[in-house]
Short mmCIF file of N, CA and C in Angstrom, two decimals:
data_model
loop_
_atom_site.label_atom_id
_atom_site.label_comp_id
_atom_site.label_asym_id
_atom_site.label_seq_id
_atom_site.Cartn_x
_atom_site.Cartn_y
_atom_site.Cartn_z
N GLY A 43 0.74 -1.34 -0.34
CA GLY A 43 0.16 0.30 -0.13
C GLY A 43 0.88 1.33 0.12
N HIS A 44 0.61 2.34 0.52
CA HIS A 44 0.75 3.19 0.48
C HIS A 44 1.47 4.07 1.74
N THR A 45 1.23 3.08 2.96
CA THR A 45 0.63 3.23 3.72
C THR A 45 2.08 2.16 4.95
N SER A 46 2.70 2.43 6.23
CA SER A 46 3.58 1.59 6.28
C SER A 46 2.64 0.54 7.58
N SER A 47 2.27 -1.26 7.89
CA SER A 47 1.20 -1.70 8.03
C SER A 47 2.57 -1.84 9.00
N VAL A 48 3.37 -0.62 9.39
CA VAL A 48 4.38 -1.40 11.18
C VAL A 48 3.84 -0.55 12.28
N CYS A 49 4.14 -0.78 13.10
CA CYS A 49 4.01 0.74 14.24
C CYS A 49 4.81 0.47 15.44
N PHE A 50 4.60 1.57 16.19
CA PHE A 50 6.36 1.00 17.16
C PHE A 50 5.75 -0.80 18.16
N GLY A 51 6.84 -1.13 18.51
CA GLY A 51 5.61 -2.65 18.60
C GLY A 51 6.49 -3.42 17.85
N ASP A 52 5.65 -3.47 16.96
CA ASP A 52 6.20 -3.57 15.86
C ASP A 52 7.24 -4.72 15.92
N SER A 53 8.93 -4.43 16.07
CA SER A 53 9.45 -4.88 15.48
C SER A 53 9.93 -6.38 15.74
N GLY A 54 10.26 -7.47 14.67
CA GLY A 54 10.56 -9.07 14.65
C GLY A 54 9.31 -9.61 14.74
N GLY A 55 9.04 -9.23 13.57
CA GLY A 55 6.89 -9.10 13.23
C GLY A 55 7.20 -9.73 11.54
N PRO A 56 6.89 -10.67 11.20
CA PRO A 56 6.89 -11.36 9.40
C PRO A 56 5.97 -9.74 8.61
N ALA A 57 6.85 -9.90 7.80
CA ALA A 57 7.23 -9.27 6.85
C ALA A 57 6.12 -10.67 5.64
N PHE A 58 5.12 -10.75 5.12
CA PHE A 58 4.16 -11.92 4.57
C PHE A 58 4.00 -11.02 2.75
N ILE A 59 5.07 -12.18 1.68
CA ILE A 59 4.83 -11.48 0.73
C ILE A 59 4.02 -13.03 0.25
N ASP A 60 2.77 -12.96 -0.94
CA ASP A 60 2.64 -14.00 -2.23
C ASP A 60 2.75 -14.77 -2.36
N PHE A 61 3.50 -15.66 -2.80
CA PHE A 61 5.13 -16.83 -4.16
C PHE A 61 3.75 -17.64 -3.91
N ASN A 62 3.41 -17.80 -5.18
CA ASN A 62 2.70 -19.52 -6.37
C ASN A 62 1.97 -20.00 -4.93
N GLY A 63 0.71 -18.45 -4.94
CA GLY A 63 -0.64 -18.89 -3.58
C GLY A 63 0.00 -19.05 -2.04
N ARG A 64 1.15 -19.31 -1.84
CA ARG A 64 1.12 -18.72 -0.61
C ARG A 64 1.81 -18.30 0.41
N GLN A 65 1.59 -17.83 1.60
CA GLN A 65 2.34 -16.49 2.32
C GLN A 65 3.76 -17.45 2.63
N VAL A 66 4.10 -15.87 2.06
CA VAL A 66 5.84 -16.57 2.74
C VAL A 66 6.04 -15.22 3.50
N VAL A 67 7.38 -15.78 4.51
CA VAL A 67 7.75 -14.22 5.32
C VAL A 67 8.90 -14.07 5.07
N TRP A 68 8.87 -12.20 3.93
CA TRP A 68 10.15 -11.65 3.32
C TRP A 68 11.63 -11.40 4.17
N GLY A 69 10.66 -10.76 5.11
CA GLY A 69 10.98 -9.23 6.15
C GLY A 69 10.39 -10.42 7.64
N VAL A 70 11.70 -8.86 8.28
CA VAL A 70 11.28 -9.52 9.84
C VAL A 70 10.94 -7.23 9.97
N ALA A 71 10.21 -7.00 10.76
CA ALA A 71 10.04 -5.70 10.52
C ALA A 71 10.98 -5.01 11.75
N ARG A 72 11.32 -4.30 11.61
CA ARG A 72 12.84 -3.59 11.83
C ARG A 72 12.76 -1.73 12.51
N SER A 73 12.31 -0.63 11.94
CA SER A 73 11.48 0.63 11.98
C SER A 73 10.58 0.88 10.81
N VAL A 74 10.33 2.06 11.61
CA VAL A 74 9.12 3.07 10.88
C VAL A 74 10.57 4.19 10.57
N LEU A 75 9.35 4.93 9.61
CA LEU A 75 10.16 6.26 9.12
C LEU A 75 9.70 7.42 9.67
N THR A 76 8.34 7.18 10.43
CA THR A 76 8.25 8.39 11.19
C THR A 76 7.22 8.16 12.39
N HIS A 77 7.07 9.39 12.92
CA HIS A 77 6.33 8.39 14.72
C HIS A 77 5.05 8.64 14.65
N SER A 78 4.44 9.52 13.16
CA SER A 78 2.89 9.06 13.23
C SER A 78 2.41 7.35 12.31
N CYS A 79 3.91 6.68 11.72
CA CYS A 79 3.63 5.46 11.55
C CYS A 79 3.30 5.28 9.79
N ASP A 80 3.32 6.18 9.57
CA ASP A 80 1.97 6.49 7.80
C ASP A 80 3.54 6.62 6.80
N LYS A 81 4.42 6.74 6.47
CA LYS A 81 5.31 6.51 5.82
C LYS A 81 6.92 5.93 5.42
N GLY A 82 5.59 4.32 5.99
CA GLY A 82 6.66 3.47 5.15
C GLY A 82 7.18 2.73 6.42
N ALA A 83 8.21 2.26 6.46
CA ALA A 83 8.96 1.07 7.45
C ALA A 83 10.82 0.37 6.49
N ILE A 84 10.91 -0.42 7.42
CA ILE A 84 12.22 -0.23 7.00
C ILE A 84 12.07 -2.12 7.82
N HIS A 85 12.48 -2.97 6.86
CA HIS A 85 12.14 -4.02 7.94
C HIS A 85 13.77 -5.48 7.79
N THR A 86 13.39 -6.39 7.66
CA THR A 86 15.24 -6.47 7.50
C THR A 86 15.04 -8.24 6.54
N ALA A 87 16.01 -8.35 5.29
CA ALA A 87 15.46 -9.31 4.35
C ALA A 87 15.88 -10.68 5.23
N VAL A 88 15.00 -11.35 5.60
CA VAL A 88 14.66 -12.92 5.53
C VAL A 88 15.77 -14.00 5.20
N MET A 89 15.77 -13.54 3.96
CA MET A 89 17.37 -14.57 2.49
C MET A 89 18.71 -13.86 2.88
N LYS A 90 18.90 -13.12 3.24
CA LYS A 90 19.75 -13.46 3.89
C LYS A 90 20.83 -13.85 5.38
N TYR A 91 19.97 -14.00 6.12
CA TYR A 91 20.28 -14.85 7.42
C TYR A 91 19.60 -17.04 6.85
N LEU A 92 18.60 -17.26 6.43
CA LEU A 92 17.81 -19.01 6.11
C LEU A 92 19.26 -19.21 6.61
N PRO A 93 20.46 -19.67 5.77
CA PRO A 93 21.24 -21.01 7.17
C PRO A 93 21.11 -20.63 8.54
N TRP A 94 21.77 -19.60 9.21
CA TRP A 94 21.54 -19.61 10.15
C TRP A 94 19.63 -19.50 11.11
N ILE A 95 18.59 -19.10 10.50
CA ILE A 95 17.16 -20.11 10.26
C ILE A 95 17.72 -20.95 10.42
N ARG A 96 18.11 -22.15 9.49
CA ARG A 96 18.26 -23.45 9.34
C ARG A 96 18.31 -24.45 10.82
N GLN A 97 20.11 -23.83 10.69
CA GLN A 97 20.35 -23.60 11.70
C GLN A 97 19.96 -24.68 12.99
N SER A 98 19.41 -22.96 13.03
CA SER A 98 19.10 -22.52 15.11
C SER A 98 17.11 -23.08 14.58
N ILE A 99 16.91 -24.49 14.14
CA ILE A 99 15.82 -23.99 13.95
C ILE A 99 16.20 -26.02 14.31
N LYS A 100 17.67 -26.49 14.19
CA LYS A 100 17.89 -27.92 13.85
C LYS A 100 18.20 -27.74 15.26
N LYS A 101 18.75 -27.37 15.66
CA LYS A 101 19.10 -27.28 17.18
C LYS A 101 18.22 -28.00 17.75
N LEU A 102 17.28 -26.67 17.39
CA LEU A 102 15.59 -26.20 18.81
C LEU A 102 15.14 -27.71 18.49
N ARG A 103 15.48 -28.40 17.37
CA ARG A 103 14.63 -29.42 17.13
C ARG A 103 15.34 -30.43 18.10
N SER A 104 16.33 -30.97 17.87
CA SER A 104 17.20 -31.41 19.08
C SER A 104 17.82 -31.98 19.87
N PRO A 105 16.98 -33.59 20.76
CA PRO A 105 17.34 -32.94 21.76
C PRO A 105 17.87 -32.87 22.69
N GLN A 106 17.81 -32.48 23.44
CA GLN A 106 18.66 -31.77 24.23
C GLN A 106 19.11 -33.00 25.32
#
């Protein structure tokens, strides 16, 4: 849209895109551009961290 859907307290929340009919996380909310939360937001791209995410999931699933 033309405005941000992210505001204070949303940091760490997922940003989704529709990819082949599925909702896929492409980013994580980081910050907003204005105090009124209406001029856009900054997200961190998930793909850059995909190896770390997969490694962390594997560790969390393994028995301690």
